Amino acid sequence: MDLPMDLHTGELAWPYTLPTPPVYPELKEHIECDVLVIGSGVCGALIAYHLMERQIDTVLVEKRRVASGSSSANTGLLQFSNDKHLTSCIHTFGERKGVRLYELSRQAVQDLGKISSQLQIDPEYTRRDSLYLATSTDDVPKLKVEYETLLKYGFDVTYLEPETIASTYAFSRPGAIFSRGDAEINPYRLAISLVHESHGKGLRVYENTEILRHTKHKDHQLFHTKTHTIKARKAVFATGYETQSIKHNSNAVLSSTYALVTGQVRDFNGWPGRCLIWETSRPFLYIRTTTDNRIVIGGFDEQTIVPEERNRKLPRKKDQLLQEIFKLFPQFTGLNAEYFWSAVFGETHDGYPLIGPQAGFPDCYFALGYGGNGTVFSMIAAQIISDLITTGEHPDADLFHFGRNSRDKGVKSN
């Protein structure tokens, strides 16, 4: 059905935090279900979780191991702010749809916290504030406009002047937006835990089970593996960036990103609250901490998904990312990268994820949480798709449908 994609290379950090995850069998028989979910990353896991909460007979299949794709390379920042500023969202989509994305994202961060608190395997969800830094004085006017827009529509933000930044943090910047209500998470443990929880409630899970093709019949679809079939009334493709080899979307853009995790840090002086930090520079940088006192930093994206090109740049990108940590926090100079990797990253031209049905795939739904807020978008997708499957509608589905006509005017991302 799809083509193999080299989703990530290097030494990933998150799998080491759960060295013995649950194991599930390969499909060895012909089966039937109401809904088949294809893909076991955060998005597929959340969708399966929501369907099981509604007692829908669901099967989850993964061609590798659960959560071994892009979710294991995700850096786990949960924010209501998007790669695309609220100001630009309103300009592109209008006031209602522009503000609504940010409202949904804010609620999704909270909902992820509620779900995380109920899971048996701790996904390391931690509430954090965010600091959005102006990289240069040229970025200040646009940053102030964005602050005023966020404030106007009820988001909990404060604008910080250079003097306040310098007296509070270990670095100086010409301006910043301080936001409350964000969080961080271990995305690998989240996906693993969601699947584990749902499996305990009756979800059938099959690893090392690749869907090669499917055929539409009168009242069902038949999904074929190498040796067996799955008969399903409906299906959800939560296949991440590999979806573009199943059906290419002109609104989607794939590139490569880089990240690393440092050794443990004794204290975080000059980093009050260990807030999430990101910058106005493009390609942007983002930085956070972990529950075991490490630093995660990512960015320096490249417009290629050719594995050889991406991987050749990995050693230099690692050094550049470390230098960015040292620029912000000189006390960490000499800290080493214990894990570092490169990975495929996807976004859309207009800044909104792609969620819902699309032409050529009857009774199927797609959940493409493309963008820097992928985990947040996955939560939104799970809520929308579970409603579409069970009731046939969701009030916010029109924001993210595949046929929206905003590709050309939505290219700007900030």
mmCIF file of C-alpha atoms in Angstrom:
data_model
loop_
_atom_site.group_PDB
_atom_site.id
_atom_site.type_symbol
_atom_site.label_atom_id
_atom_site.label_comp_id
_atom_site.label_asym_id
_atom_site.label_seq_id
_atom_site.Cartn_x
_atom_site.Cartn_y
_atom_site.Cartn_z
ATOM 1 C CA MET A 1 0.000 0.000 0.000
ATOM 2 C CA ASP A 2 2.757 2.436 0.853
ATOM 3 C CA LEU A 3 6.443 2.863 0.260
ATOM 4 C CA PRO A 4 9.054 2.474 3.011
ATOM 5 C CA MET A 5 10.381 5.726 4.427
ATOM 6 C CA ASP A 6 13.494 6.227 6.510
ATOM 7 C CA LEU A 7 11.720 8.129 9.293
ATOM 8 C CA HIS A 8 14.700 8.652 11.590
ATOM 9 C CA THR A 9 18.347 7.802 12.114
ATOM 10 C CA GLY A 10 20.759 8.243 14.975
ATOM 11 C CA GLU A 11 20.415 7.482 18.661
ATOM 12 C CA LEU A 12 16.888 8.148 19.910
ATOM 13 C CA ALA A 13 16.420 9.075 23.558
ATOM 14 C CA TRP A 14 12.839 8.173 24.396
ATOM 15 C CA PRO A 15 12.980 4.369 23.896
ATOM 16 C CA TYR A 16 15.639 4.199 26.610
ATOM 17 C CA THR A 17 13.078 5.515 29.104
ATOM 18 C CA LEU A 18 10.985 2.363 28.613
ATOM 19 C CA PRO A 19 13.395 -0.443 27.674
ATOM 20 C CA THR A 20 10.850 -3.287 27.943
ATOM 21 C CA PRO A 21 7.578 -2.050 26.387
ATOM 22 C CA PRO A 22 4.596 -4.371 25.972
ATOM 23 C CA VAL A 23 4.823 -6.762 23.022
ATOM 24 C CA TYR A 24 1.930 -7.626 20.711
ATOM 25 C CA PRO A 25 1.562 -10.485 18.215
ATOM 26 C CA GLU A 26 1.689 -10.434 14.448
ATOM 27 C CA LEU A 27 -1.637 -11.031 12.715
ATOM 28 C CA LYS A 28 -1.944 -14.770 12.073
ATOM 29 C CA GLU A 29 -5.604 -15.141 11.094
ATOM 30 C CA HIS A 30 -8.424 -13.495 9.170
ATOM 31 C CA ILE A 31 -10.357 -11.125 11.447
ATOM 32 C CA GLU A 32 -13.257 -8.646 11.420
ATOM 33 C CA CYS A 33 -13.860 -5.359 13.270
ATOM 34 C CA ASP A 34 -15.907 -2.197 13.120
ATOM 35 C CA VAL A 35 -12.914 0.141 12.786
ATOM 36 C CA LEU A 36 -9.358 -0.545 11.731
ATOM 37 C CA VAL A 37 -6.714 1.975 12.848
ATOM 38 C CA ILE A 38 -3.515 1.817 10.804
ATOM 39 C CA GLY A 39 -0.488 3.226 12.619
ATOM 40 C CA SER A 40 0.446 3.130 16.306
ATOM 41 C CA GLY A 41 2.182 6.444 16.893
ATOM 42 C CA VAL A 42 0.690 9.031 19.216
ATOM 43 C CA CYS A 43 -2.044 9.839 16.708
ATOM 44 C CA GLY A 44 -3.176 6.277 16.069
ATOM 45 C CA ALA A 45 -2.910 5.453 19.761
ATOM 46 C CA LEU A 46 -5.100 8.427 20.708
ATOM 47 C CA ILE A 47 -7.690 7.543 18.080
ATOM 48 C CA ALA A 48 -7.832 3.917 19.231
ATOM 49 C CA TYR A 49 -8.089 5.108 22.843
ATOM 50 C CA HIS A 50 -11.058 7.368 22.036
ATOM 51 C CA LEU A 51 -12.814 4.637 20.054
ATOM 52 C CA MET A 52 -12.386 2.136 22.870
ATOM 53 C CA GLU A 53 -13.793 4.703 25.313
ATOM 54 C CA ARG A 54 -16.914 4.613 23.136
ATOM 55 C CA GLN A 55 -16.871 0.805 23.089
ATOM 56 C CA ILE A 56 -16.254 0.563 19.353
ATOM 57 C CA ASP A 57 -14.856 -2.797 18.212
ATOM 58 C CA THR A 58 -11.419 -1.612 17.080
ATOM 59 C CA VAL A 59 -8.250 -3.192 15.722
ATOM 60 C CA LEU A 60 -4.888 -1.393 15.693
ATOM 61 C CA VAL A 61 -2.141 -2.555 13.342
ATOM 62 C CA GLU A 62 1.476 -1.416 13.109
ATOM 63 C CA LYS A 63 3.970 -2.551 10.464
ATOM 64 C CA ARG A 64 6.870 -2.098 12.911
ATOM 65 C CA ARG A 65 6.674 -2.048 16.711
ATOM 66 C CA VAL A 66 4.219 0.215 18.527
ATOM 67 C CA ALA A 67 5.447 3.841 18.650
ATOM 68 C CA SER A 68 8.641 3.059 16.752
ATOM 69 C CA GLY A 69 8.030 5.559 13.950
ATOM 70 C CA SER A 70 8.028 9.343 14.128
ATOM 71 C CA SER A 71 6.596 9.433 17.652
ATOM 72 C CA SER A 72 9.846 8.012 19.007
ATOM 73 C CA ALA A 73 11.677 10.993 17.443
ATOM 74 C CA ASN A 74 9.164 13.650 18.567
ATOM 75 C CA THR A 75 10.555 16.190 21.063
ATOM 76 C CA GLY A 76 7.308 16.357 23.033
ATOM 77 C CA LEU A 77 6.496 20.073 23.397
ATOM 78 C CA LEU A 78 2.776 20.704 23.972
ATOM 79 C CA GLN A 79 1.759 24.298 23.228
ATOM 80 C CA PHE A 80 -1.353 26.195 22.250
ATOM 81 C CA SER A 81 0.760 28.480 20.068
ATOM 82 C CA ASN A 82 1.489 27.227 16.602
ATOM 83 C CA ASP A 83 4.263 27.515 14.031
ATOM 84 C CA LYS A 84 1.792 29.852 12.360
ATOM 85 C CA HIS A 85 1.020 32.870 14.557
ATOM 86 C CA LEU A 86 -2.561 33.472 15.640
ATOM 87 C CA THR A 87 -2.386 36.769 13.761
ATOM 88 C CA SER A 88 -1.564 34.900 10.548
ATOM 89 C CA CYS A 89 -4.202 32.241 11.192
ATOM 90 C CA ILE A 90 -6.826 34.969 11.367
ATOM 91 C CA HIS A 91 -5.446 36.611 8.216
ATOM 92 C CA THR A 92 -5.557 33.315 6.289
ATOM 93 C CA PHE A 93 -8.761 31.718 7.572
ATOM 94 C CA GLY A 94 -10.748 34.536 9.127
ATOM 95 C CA GLU A 95 -11.383 35.360 12.769
ATOM 96 C CA ARG A 96 -13.543 32.367 13.712
ATOM 97 C CA LYS A 97 -11.349 29.689 12.195
ATOM 98 C CA GLY A 98 -8.124 31.430 13.152
ATOM 99 C CA VAL A 99 -8.989 31.756 16.820
ATOM 100 C CA ARG A 100 -10.618 28.351 16.932
ATOM 101 C CA LEU A 101 -7.365 26.504 16.151
ATOM 102 C CA TYR A 102 -5.700 28.147 19.124
ATOM 103 C CA GLU A 103 -8.672 27.432 21.389
ATOM 104 C CA LEU A 104 -8.700 23.789 20.332
ATOM 105 C CA SER A 105 -4.954 23.549 20.875
ATOM 106 C CA ARG A 106 -5.205 25.039 24.361
ATOM 107 C CA GLN A 107 -7.955 22.545 25.233
ATOM 108 C CA ALA A 108 -5.965 19.671 23.725
ATOM 109 C CA VAL A 109 -3.001 20.413 26.021
ATOM 110 C CA GLN A 110 -5.357 20.186 28.999
ATOM 111 C CA ASP A 111 -7.058 17.035 27.687
ATOM 112 C CA LEU A 112 -3.710 15.326 27.196
ATOM 113 C CA GLY A 113 -2.976 16.061 30.840
ATOM 114 C CA LYS A 114 -6.256 14.505 31.961
ATOM 115 C CA ILE A 115 -5.673 11.370 29.921
ATOM 116 C CA SER A 116 -2.046 11.110 31.049
ATOM 117 C CA SER A 117 -3.079 11.139 34.701
ATOM 118 C CA GLN A 118 -5.200 8.023 34.114
ATOM 119 C CA LEU A 119 -2.606 5.894 32.318
ATOM 120 C CA GLN A 120 -0.763 3.035 34.003
ATOM 121 C CA ILE A 121 2.545 3.733 32.253
ATOM 122 C CA ASP A 122 3.534 7.288 33.174
ATOM 123 C CA PRO A 123 3.940 9.411 29.988
ATOM 124 C CA GLU A 124 5.828 12.073 31.968
ATOM 125 C CA TYR A 125 3.339 14.854 31.298
ATOM 126 C CA THR A 126 4.481 18.034 33.073
ATOM 127 C CA ARG A 127 2.853 21.450 32.927
ATOM 128 C CA ARG A 128 5.224 24.157 31.738
ATOM 129 C CA ASP A 129 5.035 27.792 30.740
ATOM 130 C CA SER A 130 6.496 28.881 27.389
ATOM 131 C CA LEU A 131 8.892 31.653 26.424
ATOM 132 C CA TYR A 132 8.793 32.819 22.810
ATOM 133 C CA LEU A 133 11.933 34.853 22.172
ATOM 134 C CA ALA A 134 12.581 37.569 19.610
ATOM 135 C CA THR A 135 15.816 36.467 17.949
ATOM 136 C CA SER A 136 16.604 40.010 16.762
ATOM 137 C CA THR A 137 15.230 43.537 17.135
ATOM 138 C CA ASP A 138 13.711 43.196 13.661
ATOM 139 C CA ASP A 139 11.362 40.535 15.074
ATOM 140 C CA VAL A 140 10.035 42.726 17.898
ATOM 141 C CA PRO A 141 7.247 44.583 16.021
ATOM 142 C CA LYS A 142 5.694 41.346 14.739
ATOM 143 C CA LEU A 143 6.105 39.726 18.166
ATOM 144 C CA LYS A 144 4.271 42.613 19.846
ATOM 145 C CA VAL A 145 1.432 42.344 17.343
ATOM 146 C CA GLU A 146 1.140 38.644 18.094
ATOM 147 C CA TYR A 147 1.112 39.353 21.834
ATOM 148 C CA GLU A 148 -1.713 41.864 21.422
ATOM 149 C CA THR A 149 -3.684 39.374 19.320
ATOM 150 C CA LEU A 150 -3.265 36.575 21.851
ATOM 151 C CA LEU A 151 -4.264 38.897 24.685
ATOM 152 C CA LYS A 152 -7.327 40.141 22.778
ATOM 153 C CA TYR A 153 -8.685 36.628 22.397
ATOM 154 C CA GLY A 154 -8.193 35.594 26.001
ATOM 155 C CA PHE A 155 -4.899 33.711 26.025
ATOM 156 C CA ASP A 156 -2.811 33.936 29.184
ATOM 157 C CA VAL A 157 0.247 35.812 27.952
ATOM 158 C CA THR A 158 2.608 38.533 29.176
ATOM 159 C CA TYR A 159 5.008 40.601 27.111
ATOM 160 C CA LEU A 160 8.555 40.769 28.496
ATOM 161 C CA GLU A 161 10.832 43.708 27.766
ATOM 162 C CA PRO A 162 14.620 43.250 27.416
ATOM 163 C CA GLU A 163 15.308 44.401 30.973
ATOM 164 C CA THR A 164 12.949 41.814 32.457
ATOM 165 C CA ILE A 165 14.400 39.018 30.334
ATOM 166 C CA ALA A 166 17.984 39.888 31.311
ATOM 167 C CA SER A 167 17.155 40.081 35.015
ATOM 168 C CA THR A 168 15.179 36.809 35.028
ATOM 169 C CA TYR A 169 17.026 34.468 32.692
ATOM 170 C CA ALA A 170 20.629 33.565 31.905
ATOM 171 C CA PHE A 171 20.375 35.310 28.527
ATOM 172 C CA SER A 172 19.191 38.531 26.933
ATOM 173 C CA ARG A 173 16.773 39.080 24.077
ATOM 174 C CA PRO A 174 15.065 42.197 22.665
ATOM 175 C CA GLY A 175 11.611 40.902 23.625
ATOM 176 C CA ALA A 176 9.543 37.802 24.414
ATOM 177 C CA ILE A 177 6.019 36.479 24.901
ATOM 178 C CA PHE A 178 5.573 34.519 28.127
ATOM 179 C CA SER A 179 2.665 32.054 27.878
ATOM 180 C CA ARG A 180 1.021 30.022 30.618
ATOM 181 C CA GLY A 181 -0.758 26.711 30.215
ATOM 182 C CA ASP A 182 1.569 24.611 28.056
ATOM 183 C CA ALA A 183 3.239 21.287 28.872
ATOM 184 C CA GLU A 184 5.846 18.723 27.911
ATOM 185 C CA ILE A 185 5.530 14.966 27.502
ATOM 186 C CA ASN A 186 7.443 11.833 26.599
ATOM 187 C CA PRO A 187 5.713 10.997 23.281
ATOM 188 C CA TYR A 188 7.058 7.455 23.083
ATOM 189 C CA ARG A 189 5.773 6.542 26.535
ATOM 190 C CA LEU A 190 2.478 8.290 25.733
ATOM 191 C CA ALA A 191 1.823 6.160 22.659
ATOM 192 C CA ILE A 192 2.946 2.965 24.407
ATOM 193 C CA SER A 193 0.774 3.703 27.424
ATOM 194 C CA LEU A 194 -2.323 4.602 25.378
ATOM 195 C CA VAL A 195 -2.109 1.350 23.449
ATOM 196 C CA HIS A 196 -1.472 -0.630 26.642
ATOM 197 C CA GLU A 197 -4.495 0.969 28.321
ATOM 198 C CA SER A 198 -6.750 0.369 25.327
ATOM 199 C CA HIS A 199 -5.545 -3.204 24.943
ATOM 200 C CA GLY A 200 -6.643 -3.811 28.502
ATOM 201 C CA LYS A 201 -10.127 -2.646 27.500
ATOM 202 C CA GLY A 202 -10.354 -4.999 24.530
ATOM 203 C CA LEU A 203 -8.416 -3.298 21.730
ATOM 204 C CA ARG A 204 -6.858 -5.899 19.454
ATOM 205 C CA VAL A 205 -3.281 -4.898 18.622
ATOM 206 C CA TYR A 206 -1.011 -6.433 16.003
ATOM 207 C CA GLU A 207 2.625 -5.483 15.511
ATOM 208 C CA ASN A 208 4.809 -6.330 12.493
ATOM 209 C CA THR A 209 1.603 -6.360 10.471
ATOM 210 C CA GLU A 210 1.762 -4.275 7.314
ATOM 211 C CA ILE A 211 -1.317 -3.405 5.282
ATOM 212 C CA LEU A 212 -0.377 -3.864 1.630
ATOM 213 C CA ARG A 213 -3.659 -2.979 -0.086
ATOM 214 C CA HIS A 214 -7.380 -2.786 0.470
ATOM 215 C CA THR A 215 -10.512 -3.325 -1.556
ATOM 216 C CA LYS A 216 -13.935 -1.727 -1.172
ATOM 217 C CA HIS A 217 -17.014 -3.943 -0.953
ATOM 218 C CA LYS A 218 -20.680 -3.117 -0.555
ATOM 219 C CA ASP A 219 -20.834 -2.773 3.218
ATOM 220 C CA HIS A 220 -17.215 -3.233 4.271
ATOM 221 C CA GLN A 221 -13.577 -2.991 3.226
ATOM 222 C CA LEU A 222 -11.034 -5.748 3.087
ATOM 223 C CA PHE A 223 -7.469 -4.928 4.145
ATOM 224 C CA HIS A 224 -4.759 -7.327 3.025
ATOM 225 C CA THR A 225 -1.512 -8.207 4.759
ATOM 226 C CA LYS A 226 0.958 -10.665 3.205
ATOM 227 C CA THR A 227 -1.043 -13.653 4.378
ATOM 228 C CA HIS A 228 -4.301 -12.540 6.001
ATOM 229 C CA THR A 229 -7.171 -10.055 5.772
ATOM 230 C CA ILE A 230 -8.996 -7.662 8.072
ATOM 231 C CA LYS A 231 -12.654 -6.995 7.290
ATOM 232 C CA ALA A 232 -13.621 -3.546 8.597
ATOM 233 C CA ARG A 233 -16.626 -1.271 8.314
ATOM 234 C CA LYS A 234 -14.448 1.853 8.517
ATOM 235 C CA ALA A 235 -10.737 2.611 8.711
ATOM 236 C CA VAL A 236 -8.437 5.344 9.956
ATOM 237 C CA PHE A 237 -5.057 6.056 8.407
ATOM 238 C CA ALA A 238 -2.813 7.385 11.180
ATOM 239 C CA THR A 239 0.266 6.665 9.126
ATOM 240 C CA GLY A 240 2.038 9.987 9.671
ATOM 241 C CA TYR A 241 4.470 11.229 7.067
ATOM 242 C CA GLU A 242 4.380 7.918 5.196
ATOM 243 C CA THR A 243 0.819 8.781 4.209
ATOM 244 C CA GLN A 244 2.273 10.911 1.414
ATOM 245 C CA SER A 245 3.334 7.721 -0.363
ATOM 246 C CA ILE A 246 -0.234 6.415 -0.098
ATOM 247 C CA LYS A 247 -1.876 9.606 -1.360
ATOM 248 C CA HIS A 248 0.109 12.767 -1.950
ATOM 249 C CA ASN A 249 -1.405 15.993 -0.607
ATOM 250 C CA SER A 250 -0.380 19.244 -2.288
ATOM 251 C CA ASN A 251 -0.800 21.065 1.034
ATOM 252 C CA ALA A 252 1.824 18.851 2.709
ATOM 253 C CA VAL A 253 5.557 19.590 2.858
ATOM 254 C CA LEU A 254 8.120 17.096 4.142
ATOM 255 C CA SER A 255 11.566 18.069 5.382
ATOM 256 C CA SER A 256 14.113 16.858 7.938
ATOM 257 C CA THR A 257 14.744 18.055 11.453
ATOM 258 C CA TYR A 258 17.453 17.435 14.050
ATOM 259 C CA ALA A 259 17.413 16.984 17.814
ATOM 260 C CA LEU A 260 19.538 15.950 20.747
ATOM 261 C CA VAL A 261 19.254 15.144 24.425
ATOM 262 C CA THR A 262 22.091 16.051 26.783
ATOM 263 C CA GLY A 263 23.475 14.360 29.846
ATOM 264 C CA GLN A 264 21.887 15.160 33.189
ATOM 265 C CA VAL A 265 22.109 18.663 34.648
ATOM 266 C CA ARG A 266 22.507 19.360 38.364
ATOM 267 C CA ASP A 267 20.606 22.654 38.490
ATOM 268 C CA PHE A 268 18.777 25.022 36.180
ATOM 269 C CA ASN A 269 19.846 28.411 37.493
ATOM 270 C CA GLY A 270 18.868 31.109 35.027
ATOM 271 C CA TRP A 271 16.013 28.965 33.704
ATOM 272 C CA PRO A 272 13.151 29.591 36.162
ATOM 273 C CA GLY A 273 10.332 27.101 35.920
ATOM 274 C CA ARG A 274 12.226 25.223 33.189
ATOM 275 C CA CYS A 275 9.854 26.805 30.683
ATOM 276 C CA LEU A 276 9.630 25.686 27.077
ATOM 277 C CA ILE A 277 11.733 28.025 24.936
ATOM 278 C CA TRP A 278 11.423 28.745 21.235
ATOM 279 C CA GLU A 279 12.537 31.555 18.965
ATOM 280 C CA THR A 280 11.268 33.673 16.104
ATOM 281 C CA SER A 281 14.191 32.684 13.866
ATOM 282 C CA ARG A 282 13.386 30.385 10.934
ATOM 283 C CA PRO A 283 14.098 27.571 10.807
ATOM 284 C CA PHE A 284 13.271 27.908 14.473
ATOM 285 C CA LEU A 285 14.843 26.347 17.536
ATOM 286 C CA TYR A 286 13.041 24.929 20.545
ATOM 287 C CA ILE A 287 14.352 23.724 23.883
ATOM 288 C CA ARG A 288 12.925 21.962 26.940
ATOM 289 C CA THR A 289 13.957 19.734 29.834
ATOM 290 C CA THR A 290 13.060 16.170 30.836
ATOM 291 C CA THR A 291 11.845 14.616 34.075
ATOM 292 C CA ASP A 292 15.332 13.207 34.708
ATOM 293 C CA ASN A 293 16.961 16.651 34.321
ATOM 294 C CA ARG A 294 18.265 16.547 30.772
ATOM 295 C CA ILE A 295 17.973 19.205 28.059
ATOM 296 C CA VAL A 296 16.205 18.548 24.764
ATOM 297 C CA ILE A 297 16.872 20.869 21.836
ATOM 298 C CA GLY A 298 15.755 20.603 18.231
ATOM 299 C CA GLY A 299 15.558 22.529 14.997
ATOM 300 C CA PHE A 300 17.838 23.562 12.126
ATOM 301 C CA ASP A 301 15.453 21.905 9.663
ATOM 302 C CA GLU A 302 16.605 21.086 6.137
ATOM 303 C CA GLN A 303 14.404 20.939 3.037
ATOM 304 C CA THR A 304 15.246 17.341 2.169
ATOM 305 C CA ILE A 305 14.108 13.865 3.138
ATOM 306 C CA VAL A 306 16.867 12.072 1.267
ATOM 307 C CA PRO A 307 18.384 9.887 4.002
ATOM 308 C CA GLU A 308 21.969 10.239 2.800
ATOM 309 C CA GLU A 309 21.767 14.041 2.709
ATOM 310 C CA ARG A 310 20.028 14.269 6.059
ATOM 311 C CA ASN A 311 22.366 11.893 7.834
ATOM 312 C CA ARG A 312 25.531 13.407 6.419
ATOM 313 C CA LYS A 313 24.660 16.649 8.185
ATOM 314 C CA LEU A 314 23.860 15.048 11.528
ATOM 315 C CA PRO A 315 27.293 15.454 13.221
ATOM 316 C CA ARG A 316 27.464 19.147 12.286
ATOM 317 C CA LYS A 317 23.863 19.728 13.359
ATOM 318 C CA LYS A 318 24.595 18.111 16.709
ATOM 319 C CA ASP A 319 27.448 20.546 17.318
ATOM 320 C CA GLN A 320 25.324 23.511 16.233
ATOM 321 C CA LEU A 321 22.499 22.535 18.577
ATOM 322 C CA LEU A 322 24.884 22.190 21.493
ATOM 323 C CA GLN A 323 26.274 25.649 20.760
ATOM 324 C CA GLU A 324 22.751 27.078 20.907
ATOM 325 C CA ILE A 325 22.342 25.646 24.408
ATOM 326 C CA PHE A 326 25.633 27.228 25.464
ATOM 327 C CA LYS A 327 24.598 30.610 24.010
ATOM 328 C CA LEU A 328 21.458 30.622 26.124
ATOM 329 C CA PHE A 329 22.990 29.039 29.205
ATOM 330 C CA PRO A 330 26.766 29.526 29.415
ATOM 331 C CA GLN A 331 26.882 27.500 32.638
ATOM 332 C CA PHE A 332 26.155 24.376 30.584
ATOM 333 C CA THR A 333 29.217 24.800 28.363
ATOM 334 C CA GLY A 334 30.942 21.453 28.030
ATOM 335 C CA LEU A 335 27.705 19.465 28.395
ATOM 336 C CA ASN A 336 27.626 16.522 25.999
ATOM 337 C CA ALA A 337 24.918 15.104 23.761
ATOM 338 C CA GLU A 338 24.070 11.591 24.934
ATOM 339 C CA TYR A 339 21.468 11.073 22.211
ATOM 340 C CA PHE A 340 21.107 12.802 18.872
ATOM 341 C CA TRP A 341 19.100 12.039 15.779
ATOM 342 C CA SER A 342 17.604 13.286 12.535
ATOM 343 C CA ALA A 343 14.028 12.647 11.469
ATOM 344 C CA VAL A 344 11.463 13.372 8.795
ATOM 345 C CA PHE A 345 9.242 16.316 9.694
ATOM 346 C CA GLY A 346 5.995 17.349 8.006
ATOM 347 C CA GLU A 347 3.968 20.533 7.911
ATOM 348 C CA THR A 348 1.331 22.115 5.696
ATOM 349 C CA HIS A 349 1.510 25.205 3.508
ATOM 350 C CA ASP A 350 -1.370 26.836 5.369
ATOM 351 C CA GLY A 351 -0.349 25.809 8.888
ATOM 352 C CA TYR A 352 -3.383 23.669 9.776
ATOM 353 C CA PRO A 353 -3.356 19.862 10.073
ATOM 354 C CA LEU A 354 -5.247 17.618 7.649
ATOM 355 C CA ILE A 355 -8.032 15.643 9.309
ATOM 356 C CA GLY A 356 -10.994 13.734 7.894
ATOM 357 C CA PRO A 357 -12.022 11.824 4.759
ATOM 358 C CA GLN A 358 -10.457 12.392 1.369
ATOM 359 C CA ALA A 359 -11.388 11.513 -2.189
ATOM 360 C CA GLY A 360 -10.699 8.001 -3.399
ATOM 361 C CA PHE A 361 -10.923 6.386 0.027
ATOM 362 C CA PRO A 362 -14.588 5.738 0.896
ATOM 363 C CA ASP A 363 -15.352 5.047 4.558
ATOM 364 C CA CYS A 364 -11.804 6.009 5.483
ATOM 365 C CA TYR A 365 -10.463 8.847 7.592
ATOM 366 C CA PHE A 366 -7.005 10.360 7.652
ATOM 367 C CA ALA A 367 -5.303 11.984 10.634
ATOM 368 C CA LEU A 368 -2.268 14.006 9.544
ATOM 369 C CA GLY A 369 -1.154 16.103 12.494
ATOM 370 C CA TYR A 370 1.554 17.815 10.475
ATOM 371 C CA GLY A 371 3.344 20.744 12.106
ATOM 372 C CA GLY A 372 5.379 21.563 15.179
ATOM 373 C CA ASN A 373 2.316 20.896 17.355
ATOM 374 C CA GLY A 374 1.933 17.347 16.101
ATOM 375 C CA THR A 375 0.956 15.780 19.428
ATOM 376 C CA VAL A 376 -1.570 18.534 20.110
ATOM 377 C CA PHE A 377 -2.967 18.169 16.593
ATOM 378 C CA SER A 378 -3.183 14.411 17.127
ATOM 379 C CA MET A 379 -5.379 14.980 20.166
ATOM 380 C CA ILE A 380 -7.658 17.228 18.107
ATOM 381 C CA ALA A 381 -7.715 14.636 15.308
ATOM 382 C CA ALA A 382 -8.673 11.853 17.717
ATOM 383 C CA GLN A 383 -11.622 13.846 19.027
ATOM 384 C CA ILE A 384 -12.842 14.825 15.567
ATOM 385 C CA ILE A 385 -12.456 11.428 13.914
ATOM 386 C CA SER A 386 -14.000 9.476 16.779
ATOM 387 C CA ASP A 387 -17.034 11.775 16.498
ATOM 388 C CA LEU A 388 -17.190 11.440 12.710
ATOM 389 C CA ILE A 389 -17.149 7.662 13.042
ATOM 390 C CA THR A 390 -19.731 7.427 15.824
ATOM 391 C CA THR A 391 -22.100 10.325 15.070
ATOM 392 C CA GLY A 392 -21.194 11.415 11.549
ATOM 393 C CA GLU A 393 -20.304 14.987 12.494
ATOM 394 C CA HIS A 394 -18.073 17.270 14.537
ATOM 395 C CA PRO A 395 -18.468 21.063 14.809
ATOM 396 C CA ASP A 396 -14.796 21.758 14.031
ATOM 397 C CA ALA A 397 -14.253 19.247 11.228
ATOM 398 C CA ASP A 398 -14.535 21.962 8.564
ATOM 399 C CA LEU A 399 -11.356 23.665 9.839
ATOM 400 C CA PHE A 400 -9.144 20.781 8.832
ATOM 401 C CA HIS A 401 -10.802 19.110 5.842
ATOM 402 C CA PHE A 402 -8.609 18.094 2.921
ATOM 403 C CA GLY A 403 -10.437 20.156 0.309
ATOM 404 C CA ARG A 404 -9.914 23.568 1.885
ATOM 405 C CA ASN A 405 -8.761 26.139 -0.645
ATOM 406 C CA SER A 406 -6.008 28.052 1.127
ATOM 407 C CA ARG A 407 -2.804 26.485 -0.100
ATOM 408 C CA ASP A 408 -1.541 29.518 -2.001
ATOM 409 C CA LYS A 409 -2.356 32.234 0.501
ATOM 410 C CA GLY A 410 -1.363 30.146 3.504
ATOM 411 C CA VAL A 411 2.313 29.736 2.752
ATOM 412 C CA LYS A 412 3.453 32.155 5.456
ATOM 413 C CA SER A 413 4.042 30.381 8.742
ATOM 414 C CA ASN A 414 4.425 33.306 11.122
#
